[in-house]
Amino acid sequence: RRCLIVALLAALSAAAGPPSAGRRYREAHERAIIDEFAALLSIPNVARDLPDMRRNAAHIRRMLEKRGIRARLLEVEGGPPAIHGEIRTPGARRTLLFYAHYDGQPVEPRQWTGHHPFEPILRNRPLEAGGVPIPLPAPGRRFDPEWRLYARAAGDDKAPIIAWLTALDALRDARIRLRSNIVFF
């Protein structure tokens, strides 16, 4: 019911010692990462609602294409589209596949504390610890590790998508060349 964004921010800053390329990128782009994540979380993703599922798929496709990833929607009548994105790396001898689902189970809005499930809200600490809503910080202000972004699908369904794309952005920003083909599904 309540999902956290901490895993995303922690994954990009987990390296010990000098800041890693991922940590440096995350620290410099925290607000943009959260804004992109919140925009994706704002699109309802109940699996049986095909129009919303198509909106999600189109949004994710645009996120991939924004990064130069060849992406296409794979559709079957009566079902939500799948998204296939691919990065071909010259000379690559292997292909890495990243899979996530973006659909979710039905949600009961009355079970959410203080906000609609598809309206992301930032809290100053975990809800269980008395976290209260706070505004997103101004661009350039650091995110506190205690802050939590709550929304439906923030952990299980949509966080991996943002994590992969942010990691790819960090690699490119650091001019780290890919050595494998990458497939996103």
PDB file of N, CA and C in Angstrom, residues 71-118:
ATOM      1  N   ALA A  71      12.732   2.123 -29.133  1.00  0.00           N
ATOM      2  CA  ALA A  71      11.668   1.524 -28.339  1.00  0.00           C
ATOM      3  C   ALA A  71      10.419   1.338 -29.194  1.00  0.00           C
ATOM      4  N   ARG A  72       9.684   0.285 -28.860  1.00  0.00           N
ATOM      5  CA  ARG A  72       8.416   0.051 -29.555  1.00  0.00           C
ATOM      6  C   ARG A  72       7.444  -0.607 -28.591  1.00  0.00           C
ATOM      7  N   LEU A  73       6.180  -0.415 -28.900  1.00  0.00           N
ATOM      8  CA  LEU A  73       5.133  -1.049 -28.120  1.00  0.00           C
ATOM      9  C   LEU A  73       4.755  -2.356 -28.791  1.00  0.00           C
ATOM     10  N   LEU A  74       4.598  -3.380 -28.004  1.00  0.00           N
ATOM     11  CA  LEU A  74       4.162  -4.687 -28.488  1.00  0.00           C
ATOM     12  C   LEU A  74       2.756  -4.896 -27.956  1.00  0.00           C
ATOM     13  N   GLU A  75       1.789  -5.029 -28.870  1.00  0.00           N
ATOM     14  CA  GLU A  75       0.396  -5.091 -28.439  1.00  0.00           C
ATOM     15  C   GLU A  75      -0.308  -6.327 -28.957  1.00  0.00           C
ATOM     16  N   VAL A  76      -1.204  -6.826 -28.117  1.00  0.00           N
ATOM     17  CA  VAL A  76      -2.139  -7.879 -28.499  1.00  0.00           C
ATOM     18  C   VAL A  76      -3.525  -7.358 -28.143  1.00  0.00           C
ATOM     19  N   GLU A  77      -4.491  -7.714 -28.932  1.00  0.00           N
ATOM     20  CA  GLU A  77      -5.840  -7.229 -28.714  1.00  0.00           C
ATOM     21  C   GLU A  77      -6.338  -7.623 -27.326  1.00  0.00           C
ATOM     22  N   GLY A  78      -6.887  -6.626 -26.607  1.00  0.00           N
ATOM     23  CA  GLY A  78      -7.470  -6.874 -25.301  1.00  0.00           C
ATOM     24  C   GLY A  78      -6.501  -6.866 -24.142  1.00  0.00           C
ATOM     25  N   GLY A  79      -5.217  -6.680 -24.402  1.00  0.00           N
ATOM     26  CA  GLY A  79      -4.232  -6.689 -23.330  1.00  0.00           C
ATOM     27  C   GLY A  79      -3.413  -5.417 -23.311  1.00  0.00           C
ATOM     28  N   PRO A  80      -2.777  -5.140 -22.198  1.00  0.00           N
ATOM     29  CA  PRO A  80      -1.930  -3.949 -22.131  1.00  0.00           C
ATOM     30  C   PRO A  80      -0.669  -4.143 -22.973  1.00  0.00           C
ATOM     31  N   PRO A  81      -0.147  -3.071 -23.522  1.00  0.00           N
ATOM     32  CA  PRO A  81       1.063  -3.200 -24.327  1.00  0.00           C
ATOM     33  C   PRO A  81       2.298  -3.479 -23.474  1.00  0.00           C
ATOM     34  N   ALA A  82       3.222  -4.183 -24.067  1.00  0.00           N
ATOM     35  CA  ALA A  82       4.554  -4.343 -23.493  1.00  0.00           C
ATOM     36  C   ALA A  82       5.460  -3.343 -24.212  1.00  0.00           C
ATOM     37  N   ILE A  83       6.517  -2.960 -23.564  1.00  0.00           N
ATOM     38  CA  ILE A  83       7.469  -2.022 -24.165  1.00  0.00           C
ATOM     39  C   ILE A  83       8.779  -2.756 -24.348  1.00  0.00           C
ATOM     40  N   HIS A  84       9.325  -2.657 -25.538  1.00  0.00           N
ATOM     41  CA  HIS A  84      10.620  -3.268 -25.844  1.00  0.00           C
ATOM     42  C   HIS A  84      11.557  -2.143 -26.247  1.00  0.00           C
ATOM     43  N   GLY A  85      12.642  -2.004 -25.515  1.00  0.00           N
ATOM     44  CA  GLY A  85      13.660  -1.019 -25.844  1.00  0.00           C
ATOM     45  C   GLY A  85      14.993  -1.713 -25.997  1.00  0.00           C
ATOM     46  N   GLU A  86      15.816  -1.174 -26.884  1.00  0.00           N
ATOM     47  CA  GLU A  86      17.080  -1.861 -27.157  1.00  0.00           C
ATOM     48  C   GLU A  86      18.193  -0.863 -27.438  1.00  0.00           C
ATOM     49  N   ILE A  87      19.349  -1.168 -26.853  1.00  0.00           N
ATOM     50  CA  ILE A  87      20.581  -0.435 -27.152  1.00  0.00           C
ATOM     51  C   ILE A  87      21.537  -1.452 -27.763  1.00  0.00           C
ATOM     52  N   ARG A  88      21.902  -1.243 -28.997  1.00  0.00           N
ATOM     53  CA  ARG A  88      22.877  -2.111 -29.668  1.00  0.00           C
ATOM     54  C   ARG A  88      24.253  -1.476 -29.491  1.00  0.00           C
ATOM     55  N   THR A  89      25.193  -2.264 -29.015  1.00  0.00           N
ATOM     56  CA  THR A  89      26.546  -1.791 -28.758  1.00  0.00           C
ATOM     57  C   THR A  89      27.483  -2.467 -29.742  1.00  0.00           C
ATOM     58  N   PRO A  90      28.135  -1.693 -30.607  1.00  0.00           N
ATOM     59  CA  PRO A  90      29.053  -2.293 -31.575  1.00  0.00           C
ATOM     60  C   PRO A  90      30.111  -3.158 -30.886  1.00  0.00           C
ATOM     61  N   GLY A  91      30.287  -4.359 -31.393  1.00  0.00           N
ATOM     62  CA  GLY A  91      31.288  -5.274 -30.856  1.00  0.00           C
ATOM     63  C   GLY A  91      30.867  -6.025 -29.612  1.00  0.00           C
ATOM     64  N   ALA A  92      29.647  -5.803 -29.137  1.00  0.00           N
ATOM     65  CA  ALA A  92      29.199  -6.488 -27.923  1.00  0.00           C
ATOM     66  C   ALA A  92      29.117  -7.987 -28.159  1.00  0.00           C
ATOM     67  N   ARG A  93      29.514  -8.739 -27.144  1.00  0.00           N
ATOM     68  CA  ARG A  93      29.470 -10.201 -27.228  1.00  0.00           C
ATOM     69  C   ARG A  93      28.379 -10.781 -26.346  1.00  0.00           C
ATOM     70  N   ARG A  94      27.657  -9.910 -25.649  1.00  0.00           N
ATOM     71  CA  ARG A  94      26.567 -10.391 -24.800  1.00  0.00           C
ATOM     72  C   ARG A  94      25.451  -9.334 -24.789  1.00  0.00           C
ATOM     73  N   THR A  95      24.304  -9.794 -24.356  1.00  0.00           N
ATOM     74  CA  THR A  95      23.137  -8.922 -24.231  1.00  0.00           C
ATOM     75  C   THR A  95      22.584  -9.072 -22.819  1.00  0.00           C
ATOM     76  N   LEU A  96      22.359  -7.952 -22.181  1.00  0.00           N
ATOM     77  CA  LEU A  96      21.754  -7.935 -20.849  1.00  0.00           C
ATOM     78  C   LEU A  96      20.292  -7.547 -20.995  1.00  0.00           C
ATOM     79  N   LEU A  97      19.425  -8.272 -20.322  1.00  0.00           N
ATOM     80  CA  LEU A  97      17.990  -8.012 -20.376  1.00  0.00           C
ATOM     81  C   LEU A  97      17.524  -7.501 -19.024  1.00  0.00           C
ATOM     82  N   PHE A  98      16.824  -6.371 -19.037  1.00  0.00           N
ATOM     83  CA  PHE A  98      16.220  -5.812 -17.831  1.00  0.00           C
ATOM     84  C   PHE A  98      14.713  -5.888 -17.997  1.00  0.00           C
ATOM     85  N   TYR A  99      14.053  -6.556 -17.041  1.00  0.00           N
ATOM     86  CA  TYR A  99      12.611  -6.741 -17.102  1.00  0.00           C
ATOM     87  C   TYR A  99      11.958  -6.100 -15.884  1.00  0.00           C
ATOM     88  N   ALA A 100      10.843  -5.455 -16.127  1.00  0.00           N
ATOM     89  CA  ALA A 100       9.999  -4.948 -15.042  1.00  0.00           C
ATOM     90  C   ALA A 100       8.568  -4.929 -15.549  1.00  0.00           C
ATOM     91  N   HIS A 101       7.641  -4.939 -14.634  1.00  0.00           N
ATOM     92  CA  HIS A 101       6.258  -4.748 -15.049  1.00  0.00           C
ATOM     93  C   HIS A 101       5.805  -3.384 -14.553  1.00  0.00           C
ATOM     94  N   TYR A 102       4.892  -2.792 -15.280  1.00  0.00           N
ATOM     95  CA  TYR A 102       4.411  -1.465 -14.912  1.00  0.00           C
ATOM     96  C   TYR A 102       2.923  -1.496 -14.572  1.00  0.00           C
ATOM     97  N   ASP A 103       2.330  -2.682 -14.603  1.00  0.00           N
ATOM     98  CA  ASP A 103       0.918  -2.802 -14.260  1.00  0.00           C
ATOM     99  C   ASP A 103       0.785  -3.112 -12.774  1.00  0.00           C
ATOM    100  N   GLY A 104      -0.383  -2.780 -12.237  1.00  0.00           N
ATOM    101  CA  GLY A 104      -0.613  -3.010 -10.828  1.00  0.00           C
ATOM    102  C   GLY A 104      -1.992  -3.577 -10.567  1.00  0.00           C
ATOM    103  N   GLN A 105      -2.189  -3.986  -9.347  1.00  0.00           N
ATOM    104  CA  GLN A 105      -3.474  -4.513  -8.912  1.00  0.00           C
ATOM    105  C   GLN A 105      -4.416  -3.349  -8.581  1.00  0.00           C
ATOM    106  N   PRO A 106      -5.716  -3.630  -8.533  1.00  0.00           N
ATOM    107  CA  PRO A 106      -6.662  -2.572  -8.146  1.00  0.00           C
ATOM    108  C   PRO A 106      -6.271  -1.986  -6.792  1.00  0.00           C
ATOM    109  N   VAL A 107      -6.623  -0.741  -6.607  1.00  0.00           N
ATOM    110  CA  VAL A 107      -6.243  -0.020  -5.390  1.00  0.00           C
ATOM    111  C   VAL A 107      -7.497   0.545  -4.728  1.00  0.00           C
ATOM    112  N   GLU A 108      -7.479   0.582  -3.431  1.00  0.00           N
ATOM    113  CA  GLU A 108      -8.570   1.171  -2.655  1.00  0.00           C
ATOM    114  C   GLU A 108      -8.097   2.527  -2.124  1.00  0.00           C
ATOM    115  N   PRO A 109      -8.505   3.632  -2.761  1.00  0.00           N
ATOM    116  CA  PRO A 109      -8.025   4.951  -2.323  1.00  0.00           C
ATOM    117  C   PRO A 109      -8.256   5.232  -0.845  1.00  0.00           C
ATOM    118  N   ARG A 110      -9.335   4.702  -0.249  1.00  0.00           N
ATOM    119  CA  ARG A 110      -9.616   4.985   1.168  1.00  0.00           C
ATOM    120  C   ARG A 110      -8.587   4.337   2.102  1.00  0.00           C
ATOM    121  N   GLN A 111      -7.800   3.392   1.583  1.00  0.00           N
ATOM    122  CA  GLN A 111      -6.767   2.765   2.405  1.00  0.00           C
ATOM    123  C   GLN A 111      -5.472   3.582   2.425  1.00  0.00           C
ATOM    124  N   TRP A 112      -5.440   4.662   1.676  1.00  0.00           N
ATOM    125  CA  TRP A 112      -4.256   5.507   1.629  1.00  0.00           C
ATOM    126  C   TRP A 112      -4.392   6.618   2.647  1.00  0.00           C
ATOM    127  N   THR A 113      -3.300   6.943   3.303  1.00  0.00           N
ATOM    128  CA  THR A 113      -3.291   7.935   4.370  1.00  0.00           C
ATOM    129  C   THR A 113      -2.997   9.321   3.819  1.00  0.00           C
ATOM    130  N   GLY A 114      -4.031  10.137   3.776  1.00  0.00           N
ATOM    131  CA  GLY A 114      -3.830  11.552   3.492  1.00  0.00           C
ATOM    132  C   GLY A 114      -3.671  11.971   2.047  1.00  0.00           C
ATOM    133  N   HIS A 115      -3.718  11.049   1.105  1.00  0.00           N
ATOM    134  CA  HIS A 115      -3.612  11.461  -0.295  1.00  0.00           C
ATOM    135  C   HIS A 115      -4.104  10.349  -1.205  1.00  0.00           C
ATOM    136  N   HIS A 116      -4.390  10.735  -2.436  1.00  0.00           N
ATOM    137  CA  HIS A 116      -4.822   9.765  -3.441  1.00  0.00           C
ATOM    138  C   HIS A 116      -3.605   8.933  -3.853  1.00  0.00           C
ATOM    139  N   PRO A 117      -3.783   7.631  -4.102  1.00  0.00           N
ATOM    140  CA  PRO A 117      -2.626   6.771  -4.390  1.00  0.00           C
ATOM    141  C   PRO A 117      -1.827   7.148  -5.629  1.00  0.00           C
ATOM    142  N   PHE A 118      -2.441   7.827  -6.590  1.00  0.00           N
ATOM    143  CA  PHE A 118      -1.705   8.202  -7.794  1.00  0.00           C
ATOM    144  C   PHE A 118      -1.284   9.673  -7.790  1.00  0.00           C
TER     145      PHE A 118
END
